[in-house]
mmCIF file of C-alpha atoms in Angstrom:
data_model
loop_
_atom_site.group_PDB
_atom_site.id
_atom_site.type_symbol
_atom_site.label_atom_id
_atom_site.label_comp_id
_atom_site.label_asym_id
_atom_site.label_seq_id
_atom_site.Cartn_x
_atom_site.Cartn_y
_atom_site.Cartn_z
ATOM 1 C CA UNK Q 208 35.861 3.455 4.472
ATOM 2 C CA UNK Q 209 37.766 6.716 4.789
ATOM 3 C CA UNK Q 210 39.879 7.826 7.758
ATOM 4 C CA UNK Q 211 37.379 10.612 8.489
ATOM 5 C CA UNK Q 212 34.574 8.088 8.937
ATOM 6 C CA UNK Q 213 36.675 5.986 11.310
ATOM 7 C CA UNK Q 214 37.549 9.025 13.450
ATOM 8 C CA UNK Q 215 33.936 10.129 13.611
ATOM 9 C CA UNK Q 216 32.768 6.653 14.598
ATOM 10 C CA UNK Q 217 35.342 6.625 17.419
ATOM 11 C CA UNK Q 218 34.032 9.993 18.556
ATOM 12 C CA UNK Q 219 30.488 8.610 18.670
ATOM 13 C CA UNK Q 220 31.665 5.582 20.648
ATOM 14 C CA UNK Q 221 33.283 7.821 23.255
ATOM 15 C CA UNK Q 222 30.212 10.046 23.359
ATOM 16 C CA UNK Q 223 27.917 7.067 23.877
ATOM 17 C CA UNK Q 224 30.134 5.710 26.638
ATOM 18 C CA UNK Q 225 30.098 9.024 28.465
ATOM 19 C CA UNK Q 226 26.317 9.259 28.215
ATOM 20 C CA UNK Q 227 25.870 5.699 29.451
ATOM 21 C CA UNK Q 228 28.351 6.032 32.328
ATOM 22 C CA UNK Q 229 26.935 5.111 35.738
ATOM 23 C CA UNK Q 230 26.018 8.034 37.942
ATOM 24 C CA UNK Q 231 25.484 10.408 35.009
ATOM 25 C CA UNK Q 232 22.525 12.690 35.542
ATOM 26 C CA UNK Q 233 20.556 14.580 32.965
ATOM 27 C CA UNK Q 234 19.804 17.476 35.331
ATOM 28 C CA UNK Q 235 22.842 18.248 37.512
ATOM 29 C CA UNK Q 236 20.859 20.855 39.413
ATOM 30 C CA UNK Q 237 18.864 18.063 41.031
ATOM 31 C CA UNK Q 238 21.824 17.326 43.316
ATOM 32 C CA UNK Q 239 21.863 20.829 44.794
ATOM 33 C CA UNK Q 240 19.026 20.098 47.182
ATOM 34 C CA UNK Q 241 16.356 22.756 47.804
ATOM 35 C CA UNK Q 242 16.681 25.830 45.668
ATOM 36 C CA UNK Q 243 17.192 29.388 46.868
ATOM 37 C CA UNK Q 244 13.449 30.023 46.719
ATOM 38 C CA UNK Q 245 12.253 27.094 48.836
ATOM 39 C CA UNK Q 246 8.926 27.602 50.543
ATOM 40 C CA UNK Q 247 9.099 29.886 53.544
ATOM 41 C CA UNK Q 248 6.559 27.739 55.388
ATOM 42 C CA UNK Q 249 8.872 24.768 55.253
ATOM 43 C CA UNK Q 250 11.815 26.879 56.397
ATOM 44 C CA UNK Q 251 9.832 28.354 59.293
ATOM 45 C CA UNK Q 252 8.610 24.904 60.349
ATOM 46 C CA UNK Q 253 12.114 23.444 60.279
ATOM 47 C CA UNK Q 254 13.519 26.395 62.236
ATOM 48 C CA UNK Q 255 10.749 26.233 64.842
ATOM 49 C CA UNK Q 256 11.203 22.507 65.346
ATOM 50 C CA UNK Q 257 14.966 22.910 65.625
ATOM 51 C CA UNK Q 258 14.595 25.731 68.157
ATOM 52 C CA UNK Q 259 12.160 23.667 70.182
ATOM 53 C CA UNK Q 260 14.622 20.774 70.355
ATOM 54 C CA UNK Q 261 17.448 23.147 71.343
ATOM 55 C CA UNK Q 262 15.327 24.864 74.012
ATOM 56 C CA UNK Q 263 14.296 21.559 75.576
ATOM 57 C CA UNK Q 264 17.863 20.260 75.536
ATOM 58 C CA UNK Q 265 19.332 23.471 77.001
ATOM 59 C CA UNK Q 266 16.688 23.580 79.726
ATOM 60 C CA UNK Q 267 17.428 20.023 80.802
ATOM 61 C CA UNK Q 268 21.183 20.465 80.713
ATOM 62 C CA UNK Q 269 21.612 23.918 82.266
ATOM 63 C CA UNK Q 270 18.194 24.982 83.451
ATOM 64 C CA UNK Q 271 17.398 28.633 82.863
ATOM 65 C CA UNK Q 272 21.064 29.700 83.122
ATOM 66 C CA UNK Q 273 23.189 30.169 80.020
ATOM 67 C CA UNK Q 274 26.102 27.829 79.374
ATOM 68 C CA UNK Q 275 29.191 29.730 80.426
ATOM 69 C CA UNK Q 276 31.827 30.306 77.722
ATOM 70 C CA UNK Q 277 29.619 29.022 74.892
ATOM 71 C CA UNK Q 278 27.649 30.948 72.262
ATOM 72 C CA UNK Q 279 23.913 30.997 72.560
ATOM 73 C CA UNK Q 280 22.475 27.720 71.223
ATOM 74 C CA UNK Q 281 20.087 29.609 68.919
ATOM 75 C CA UNK Q 282 23.087 30.376 66.737
ATOM 76 C CA UNK Q 283 22.820 26.851 65.304
ATOM 77 C CA UNK Q 284 19.521 27.220 63.398
ATOM 78 C CA UNK Q 285 20.512 30.687 62.167
ATOM 79 C CA UNK Q 286 23.840 29.477 60.791
ATOM 80 C CA UNK Q 287 22.431 26.267 59.302
ATOM 81 C CA UNK Q 288 19.461 27.979 57.646
ATOM 82 C CA UNK Q 289 21.679 30.745 56.235
ATOM 83 C CA UNK Q 290 24.152 28.238 54.771
ATOM 84 C CA UNK Q 291 21.408 25.983 53.431
ATOM 85 C CA UNK Q 292 18.711 28.307 52.059
ATOM 86 C CA UNK Q 293 20.409 31.679 51.681
ATOM 87 C CA UNK Q 294 19.056 35.062 52.757
ATOM 88 C CA UNK Q 295 15.416 34.010 52.951
ATOM 89 C CA UNK Q 296 16.050 30.974 55.154
ATOM 90 C CA UNK Q 297 18.568 32.845 57.316
ATOM 91 C CA UNK Q 298 16.225 35.798 57.923
ATOM 92 C CA UNK Q 299 13.337 33.494 58.816
ATOM 93 C CA UNK Q 300 15.551 31.587 61.266
ATOM 94 C CA UNK Q 301 16.872 34.866 62.762
ATOM 95 C CA UNK Q 302 13.352 36.271 63.243
ATOM 96 C CA UNK Q 303 12.005 33.060 64.787
ATOM 97 C CA UNK Q 304 15.082 32.682 67.025
ATOM 98 C CA UNK Q 305 14.789 36.326 68.097
ATOM 99 C CA UNK Q 306 11.124 35.846 68.959
ATOM 100 C CA UNK Q 307 11.775 32.725 71.000
ATOM 101 C CA UNK Q 308 14.755 34.414 72.647
ATOM 102 C CA UNK Q 309 12.726 37.495 73.667
ATOM 103 C CA UNK Q 310 9.874 35.365 74.980
ATOM 104 C CA UNK Q 311 12.318 33.378 77.095
ATOM 105 C CA UNK Q 312 13.876 36.419 78.776
ATOM 106 C CA UNK Q 313 13.017 37.228 82.368
ATOM 107 C CA UNK Q 314 11.227 40.551 82.932
ATOM 108 C CA UNK Q 315 13.214 43.629 83.868
ATOM 109 C CA UNK Q 316 13.743 44.042 87.611
ATOM 110 C CA UNK Q 317 13.314 47.349 89.390
ATOM 111 C CA UNK Q 318 16.986 47.583 90.197
ATOM 112 C CA UNK Q 319 18.158 46.807 86.636
ATOM 113 C CA UNK Q 320 19.162 49.648 84.359
ATOM 114 C CA UNK Q 321 16.880 50.077 81.341
ATOM 115 C CA UNK Q 322 19.712 50.483 78.851
ATOM 116 C CA UNK Q 323 21.523 47.433 80.140
ATOM 117 C CA UNK Q 324 18.337 45.413 79.866
ATOM 118 C CA UNK Q 325 17.676 46.736 76.338
ATOM 119 C CA UNK Q 326 21.215 45.832 75.364
ATOM 120 C CA UNK Q 327 20.726 42.260 76.590
ATOM 121 C CA UNK Q 328 17.506 42.060 74.619
ATOM 122 C CA UNK Q 329 18.828 43.527 71.343
ATOM 123 C CA UNK Q 330 22.410 42.270 71.050
ATOM 124 C CA UNK Q 331 21.706 38.643 70.194
ATOM 125 C CA UNK Q 332 18.874 39.271 67.663
ATOM 126 C CA UNK Q 333 20.939 41.979 65.959
ATOM 127 C CA UNK Q 334 23.901 39.623 65.613
ATOM 128 C CA UNK Q 335 21.656 36.893 64.251
ATOM 129 C CA UNK Q 336 20.117 39.228 61.662
ATOM 130 C CA UNK Q 337 23.551 40.496 60.593
ATOM 131 C CA UNK Q 338 24.874 36.957 60.283
ATOM 132 C CA UNK Q 339 21.835 35.905 58.260
ATOM 133 C CA UNK Q 340 22.374 38.822 55.879
ATOM 134 C CA UNK Q 341 26.095 38.121 55.362
ATOM 135 C CA UNK Q 342 26.141 34.316 55.184
ATOM 136 C CA UNK Q 343 22.731 34.109 53.545
ATOM 137 C CA UNK Q 344 23.775 36.632 50.911
ATOM 138 C CA UNK Q 345 26.868 34.620 50.029
ATOM 139 C CA UNK Q 346 24.857 31.397 49.895
ATOM 140 C CA UNK Q 347 22.183 32.996 47.719
ATOM 141 C CA UNK Q 348 24.882 34.220 45.340
ATOM 142 C CA UNK Q 349 26.361 30.725 45.167
ATOM 143 C CA UNK Q 350 22.943 29.173 44.510
ATOM 144 C CA UNK Q 351 22.195 31.693 41.774
ATOM 145 C CA UNK Q 352 25.540 31.071 40.089
ATOM 146 C CA UNK Q 353 25.046 27.322 40.403
ATOM 147 C CA UNK Q 354 21.624 27.561 38.787
ATOM 148 C CA UNK Q 355 23.057 29.565 35.883
ATOM 149 C CA UNK Q 356 25.897 27.059 35.407
ATOM 150 C CA UNK Q 357 23.406 24.184 35.535
ATOM 151 C CA UNK Q 358 21.305 25.795 32.821
ATOM 152 C CA UNK Q 359 24.369 26.430 30.686
ATOM 153 C CA UNK Q 360 25.533 22.854 31.205
ATOM 154 C CA UNK Q 361 22.142 21.456 30.227
ATOM 155 C CA UNK Q 362 22.113 23.709 27.150
ATOM 156 C CA UNK Q 363 25.596 22.519 26.187
ATOM 157 C CA UNK Q 364 24.507 18.900 26.572
ATOM 158 C CA UNK Q 365 21.509 19.493 24.316
ATOM 159 C CA UNK Q 366 23.693 21.199 21.744
ATOM 160 C CA UNK Q 367 26.233 18.392 21.966
ATOM 161 C CA UNK Q 368 23.456 15.871 21.416
ATOM 162 C CA UNK Q 369 22.238 17.834 18.372
ATOM 163 C CA UNK Q 370 25.772 18.044 17.008
ATOM 164 C CA UNK Q 371 26.224 14.318 17.625
ATOM 165 C CA UNK Q 372 23.011 13.531 15.752
ATOM 166 C CA UNK Q 373 24.126 15.745 12.893
ATOM 167 C CA UNK Q 374 27.524 14.055 12.799
ATOM 168 C CA UNK Q 375 25.881 10.632 12.792
ATOM 169 C CA UNK Q 376 23.780 11.647 9.808
ATOM 170 C CA UNK Q 377 26.879 13.047 8.127
ATOM 171 C CA UNK Q 378 28.744 9.773 8.692
ATOM 172 C CA UNK Q 379 25.818 7.829 7.261
ATOM 173 C CA UNK Q 380 25.764 10.080 4.204
ATOM 174 C CA UNK Q 381 29.548 9.785 3.815
ATOM 175 C CA UNK Q 382 29.312 5.985 3.965
ATOM 176 C CA UNK Q 383 26.504 5.999 1.416
ATOM 177 C CA UNK Q 384 28.520 8.286 -0.869
ATOM 178 C CA UNK Q 385 31.587 6.058 -0.515
ATOM 179 C CA UNK Q 386 29.545 3.006 -1.486
ATOM 180 C CA UNK Q 387 27.980 4.898 -4.388
ATOM 181 C CA UNK Q 388 31.393 6.077 -5.584
ATOM 182 C CA UNK Q 389 32.713 2.528 -5.391
ATOM 183 C CA UNK Q 390 29.711 1.244 -7.341
ATOM 184 C CA UNK Q 391 30.034 4.023 -9.902
ATOM 185 C CA UNK Q 392 33.747 3.328 -10.264
ATOM 186 C CA UNK Q 393 32.949 -0.325 -10.916
ATOM 187 C CA UNK Q 394 30.259 0.673 -13.398
ATOM 188 C CA UNK Q 395 32.641 3.032 -15.198
ATOM 189 C CA UNK Q 396 35.258 0.287 -15.473
ATOM 190 C CA UNK Q 397 32.675 -2.172 -16.805
ATOM 191 C CA UNK Q 398 31.386 0.381 -19.300
ATOM 192 C CA UNK Q 399 34.931 1.115 -20.444
ATOM 193 C CA UNK Q 400 35.519 -2.577 -21.132
ATOM 194 C CA UNK Q 401 32.170 -2.834 -22.902
ATOM 195 C CA UNK Q 402 32.968 0.156 -25.100
ATOM 196 C CA UNK Q 403 36.262 -1.430 -26.075
ATOM 197 C CA UNK Q 404 34.455 -4.614 -27.172
ATOM 198 C CA UNK Q 405 31.845 -2.975 -29.445
ATOM 199 C CA UNK Q 406 32.043 -4.372 -32.974
ATOM 200 C CA UNK Q 407 31.221 -1.806 -35.667
ATOM 201 C CA UNK Q 408 31.574 -4.139 -38.643
ATOM 202 C CA UNK Q 409 27.798 -4.133 -39.207
ATOM 203 C CA UNK Q 410 24.567 -3.335 -37.384
ATOM 204 C CA UNK Q 411 23.962 -6.842 -36.111
ATOM 205 C CA UNK Q 412 27.442 -7.117 -34.605
ATOM 206 C CA UNK Q 413 27.172 -3.630 -33.130
ATOM 207 C CA UNK Q 414 23.778 -4.385 -31.543
ATOM 208 C CA UNK Q 415 24.969 -7.750 -30.179
ATOM 209 C CA UNK Q 416 28.096 -6.219 -28.637
ATOM 210 C CA UNK Q 417 26.115 -3.259 -27.286
ATOM 211 C CA UNK Q 418 24.200 -5.501 -24.887
ATOM 212 C CA UNK Q 419 27.059 -5.694 -22.375
ATOM 213 C CA UNK Q 420 27.358 -1.896 -22.382
ATOM 214 C CA UNK Q 421 23.619 -1.566 -21.736
ATOM 215 C CA UNK Q 422 23.780 -4.074 -18.860
ATOM 216 C CA UNK Q 423 26.719 -2.279 -17.226
ATOM 217 C CA UNK Q 424 25.237 1.172 -17.763
ATOM 218 C CA UNK Q 425 21.709 0.525 -16.482
ATOM 219 C CA UNK Q 426 22.311 -2.358 -14.081
ATOM 220 C CA UNK Q 427 19.568 -4.386 -15.766
ATOM 221 C CA UNK Q 428 20.044 -8.116 -15.241
ATOM 222 C CA UNK Q 429 17.406 -9.397 -17.702
ATOM 223 C CA UNK Q 430 16.709 -7.945 -21.142
ATOM 224 C CA UNK Q 431 16.475 -8.775 -24.845
ATOM 225 C CA UNK Q 432 17.802 -6.458 -27.556
ATOM 226 C CA UNK Q 433 15.868 -6.559 -30.827
ATOM 227 C CA UNK Q 434 17.336 -5.243 -34.086
ATOM 228 C CA UNK Q 435 15.120 -4.091 -36.901
ATOM 229 C CA UNK Q 436 15.691 -6.440 -39.832
ATOM 230 C CA UNK Q 437 13.453 -6.015 -42.843
ATOM 231 C CA UNK Q 438 9.856 -5.836 -41.654
ATOM 232 C CA UNK Q 439 10.423 -7.267 -38.181
ATOM 233 C CA UNK Q 440 12.610 -7.228 -35.092
ATOM 234 C CA UNK Q 441 15.131 -10.021 -34.595
ATOM 235 C CA UNK Q 442 16.673 -10.805 -31.180
ATOM 236 C CA UNK Q 443 20.421 -10.323 -31.351
ATOM 237 C CA UNK Q 444 21.376 -10.151 -27.656
ATOM 238 C CA UNK Q 445 19.693 -11.691 -24.612
ATOM 239 C CA UNK Q 446 20.739 -11.582 -20.963
ATOM 240 C CA UNK Q 447 18.955 -13.344 -18.117
ATOM 241 C CA UNK Q 448 20.077 -12.677 -14.541
ATOM 242 C CA UNK Q 449 23.389 -11.252 -15.750
ATOM 243 C CA UNK Q 450 24.103 -14.349 -17.850
ATOM 244 C CA UNK Q 451 24.125 -14.295 -21.696
ATOM 245 C CA UNK Q 452 21.463 -16.443 -23.361
ATOM 246 C CA UNK Q 453 21.355 -17.832 -26.918
ATOM 247 C CA UNK Q 454 18.937 -16.072 -29.242
ATOM 248 C CA UNK Q 455 18.624 -18.783 -31.875
ATOM 249 C CA UNK Q 456 15.471 -20.229 -30.314
ATOM 250 C CA UNK Q 457 13.802 -16.833 -29.854
ATOM 251 C CA UNK Q 458 11.146 -15.783 -32.307
ATOM 252 C CA UNK Q 459 11.411 -12.704 -34.468
ATOM 253 C CA UNK Q 460 8.744 -10.159 -33.632
ATOM 254 C CA UNK Q 461 6.721 -8.525 -36.329
ATOM 255 C CA UNK Q 462 6.575 -4.777 -36.560
ATOM 256 C CA UNK Q 463 2.949 -4.836 -35.383
ATOM 257 C CA UNK Q 464 3.872 -6.894 -32.323
ATOM 258 C CA UNK Q 465 6.705 -4.531 -31.451
ATOM 259 C CA UNK Q 466 4.521 -1.463 -31.923
ATOM 260 C CA UNK Q 467 1.909 -3.042 -29.666
ATOM 261 C CA UNK Q 468 4.508 -3.716 -26.981
ATOM 262 C CA UNK Q 469 5.857 -0.173 -27.250
ATOM 263 C CA UNK Q 470 2.351 1.268 -26.977
ATOM 264 C CA UNK Q 471 1.602 -0.959 -23.987
ATOM 265 C CA UNK Q 472 4.840 0.124 -22.322
ATOM 266 C CA UNK Q 473 4.018 3.785 -22.893
ATOM 267 C CA UNK Q 474 0.532 3.284 -21.466
ATOM 268 C CA UNK Q 475 1.878 1.519 -18.386
ATOM 269 C CA UNK Q 476 4.274 4.411 -17.851
ATOM 270 C CA UNK Q 477 1.157 6.535 -17.165
ATOM 271 C CA UNK Q 478 -1.261 3.955 -15.736
ATOM 272 C CA UNK Q 479 0.680 1.514 -13.547
ATOM 273 C CA UNK Q 480 -0.405 -1.258 -11.246
ATOM 274 C CA UNK Q 481 -2.403 -3.485 -13.599
ATOM 275 C CA UNK Q 482 -1.371 -7.094 -13.194
ATOM 276 C CA UNK Q 483 -1.622 -8.172 -16.830
ATOM 277 C CA UNK Q 484 0.758 -10.376 -18.794
ATOM 278 C CA UNK Q 485 2.973 -7.441 -19.697
ATOM 279 C CA UNK Q 486 4.488 -7.432 -16.194
ATOM 280 C CA UNK Q 487 4.601 -4.591 -13.682
ATOM 281 C CA UNK Q 488 8.406 -4.159 -13.935
ATOM 282 C CA UNK Q 489 8.833 -4.524 -17.716
ATOM 283 C CA UNK Q 490 10.015 -1.541 -19.714
ATOM 284 C CA UNK Q 491 10.576 -1.019 -23.448
ATOM 285 C CA UNK Q 492 13.610 1.087 -24.370
ATOM 286 C CA UNK Q 493 13.428 2.304 -27.956
ATOM 287 C CA UNK Q 494 16.432 3.475 -29.960
ATOM 288 C CA UNK Q 495 15.140 6.703 -31.523
ATOM 289 C CA UNK Q 496 15.373 7.334 -35.247
ATOM 290 C CA UNK Q 497 18.753 8.722 -36.196
ATOM 291 C CA UNK Q 498 17.364 11.471 -38.427
ATOM 292 C CA UNK Q 499 14.219 13.204 -39.568
ATOM 293 C CA UNK Q 500 11.982 10.687 -41.277
ATOM 294 C CA UNK Q 501 14.270 7.813 -40.249
ATOM 295 C CA UNK Q 502 13.009 4.473 -39.004
ATOM 296 C CA UNK Q 503 13.393 2.946 -35.591
ATOM 297 C CA UNK Q 504 16.432 0.638 -35.683
ATOM 298 C CA UNK Q 505 16.282 -1.240 -32.355
ATOM 299 C CA UNK Q 506 14.310 -1.812 -29.189
ATOM 300 C CA UNK Q 507 15.249 -3.340 -25.832
ATOM 301 C CA UNK Q 508 12.716 -5.242 -23.690
ATOM 302 C CA UNK Q 509 13.801 -5.066 -20.025
ATOM 303 C CA UNK Q 510 12.548 -6.855 -16.928
ATOM 304 C CA UNK Q 511 13.626 -4.663 -14.020
ATOM 305 C CA UNK Q 512 14.380 -5.813 -10.495
ATOM 306 C CA UNK Q 513 12.367 -4.634 -7.520
ATOM 307 C CA UNK Q 514 15.372 -2.777 -6.122
ATOM 308 C CA UNK Q 515 16.038 -0.764 -9.271
ATOM 309 C CA UNK Q 516 15.263 2.940 -9.317
ATOM 310 C CA UNK Q 517 12.906 3.542 -12.234
ATOM 311 C CA UNK Q 518 13.888 7.178 -12.656
ATOM 312 C CA UNK Q 519 17.588 6.442 -12.718
ATOM 313 C CA UNK Q 520 17.009 3.555 -15.106
ATOM 314 C CA UNK Q 521 14.936 5.785 -17.380
ATOM 315 C CA UNK Q 522 17.632 8.454 -17.605
ATOM 316 C CA UNK Q 523 20.465 6.041 -18.285
ATOM 317 C CA UNK Q 524 18.464 3.890 -20.693
ATOM 318 C CA UNK Q 525 17.432 6.939 -22.696
ATOM 319 C CA UNK Q 526 21.055 8.089 -23.065
ATOM 320 C CA UNK Q 527 22.246 4.609 -24.011
ATOM 321 C CA UNK Q 528 19.386 4.193 -26.498
ATOM 322 C CA UNK Q 529 20.437 7.423 -28.211
ATOM 323 C CA UNK Q 530 24.022 6.145 -28.342
ATOM 324 C CA UNK Q 531 22.810 2.840 -29.798
ATOM 325 C CA UNK Q 532 20.848 4.655 -32.483
ATOM 326 C CA UNK Q 533 23.927 6.681 -33.414
ATOM 327 C CA UNK Q 534 26.093 3.547 -33.590
ATOM 328 C CA UNK Q 535 23.588 1.657 -35.721
ATOM 329 C CA UNK Q 536 23.187 4.584 -38.082
ATOM 330 C CA UNK Q 537 26.964 4.739 -38.541
ATOM 331 C CA UNK Q 538 27.323 0.988 -39.172
ATOM 332 C CA UNK Q 539 26.687 -0.652 -42.545
ATOM 333 C CA UNK Q 540 23.663 -2.886 -42.965
ATOM 334 C CA UNK Q 541 24.210 -6.632 -42.641
ATOM 335 C CA UNK Q 542 24.746 -8.496 -45.881
ATOM 336 C CA UNK Q 543 22.028 -10.962 -46.972
ATOM 337 C CA UNK Q 544 24.201 -13.886 -45.869
ATOM 338 C CA UNK Q 545 24.465 -12.491 -42.391
ATOM 339 C CA UNK Q 546 20.794 -11.778 -41.885
ATOM 340 C CA UNK Q 547 18.932 -14.052 -39.485
#
């Protein structure tokens, strides 16, 4: 495995650990509490309940008189609502507090100046409204910025997940390519050794030595190579499960039998799936004639494995069959003493 694959796998391990870390949340905005646009009914209800509790407590502690040296207790709901909900919550709290404050004031006496009384009535509500606007505006700005950052963070997490998935697929493809390159390198080495061992003294020797090259080139573990000798086809090379087999006990096929097998193989290439004696994974590879009007010199009967790719086998077998035909055409015929 390459160094790039190892680094990418470490990256995925770190990414998986960060995603599986305790306390990690998919939506960080869920920790922000109520949003800036929480329902005004809820805010008004909370403010009213809070004001009621404050009014009851202040009445029991100090009666109708204000606590000397302390701000008005209605500042609490205004400040809390402004810091929690923003402008909307702060304004609702200021309006409700102002209403309760005005209702709780004693009526103007005959000796009291009108402007002094109006000042007492308006000062506190005006300060509450101004505070709600300032603090609530800052809080609303913070909530808006937090919402934008949360959306950007969620988008970045989704993009990171997509990139991680893409990198995982890339690592899988890299590993597959590395295995394929290793297999191809092994196949090339085996084919090079097989090419060096081909015997061109005559056609029979060339066909017998070509079997190892065909096995290495196509990856076929079981096959029989037949050489055209006279009016029939004699087995000159047999391999079963990657092990060479003797051909002395194998029968020579007549030309009619070979033509029938070739025709059956061609038919099964179009109509597959019939469970006859020919076998669903058997293929006939024919060495084409070397020239115009020439005769077919060899044929290879192959039993393919379930894991073999038929298209890849077909391409490689066709190329090797053409090479076999060229080799046989260049070799001299076997002498009568060497014929089977």
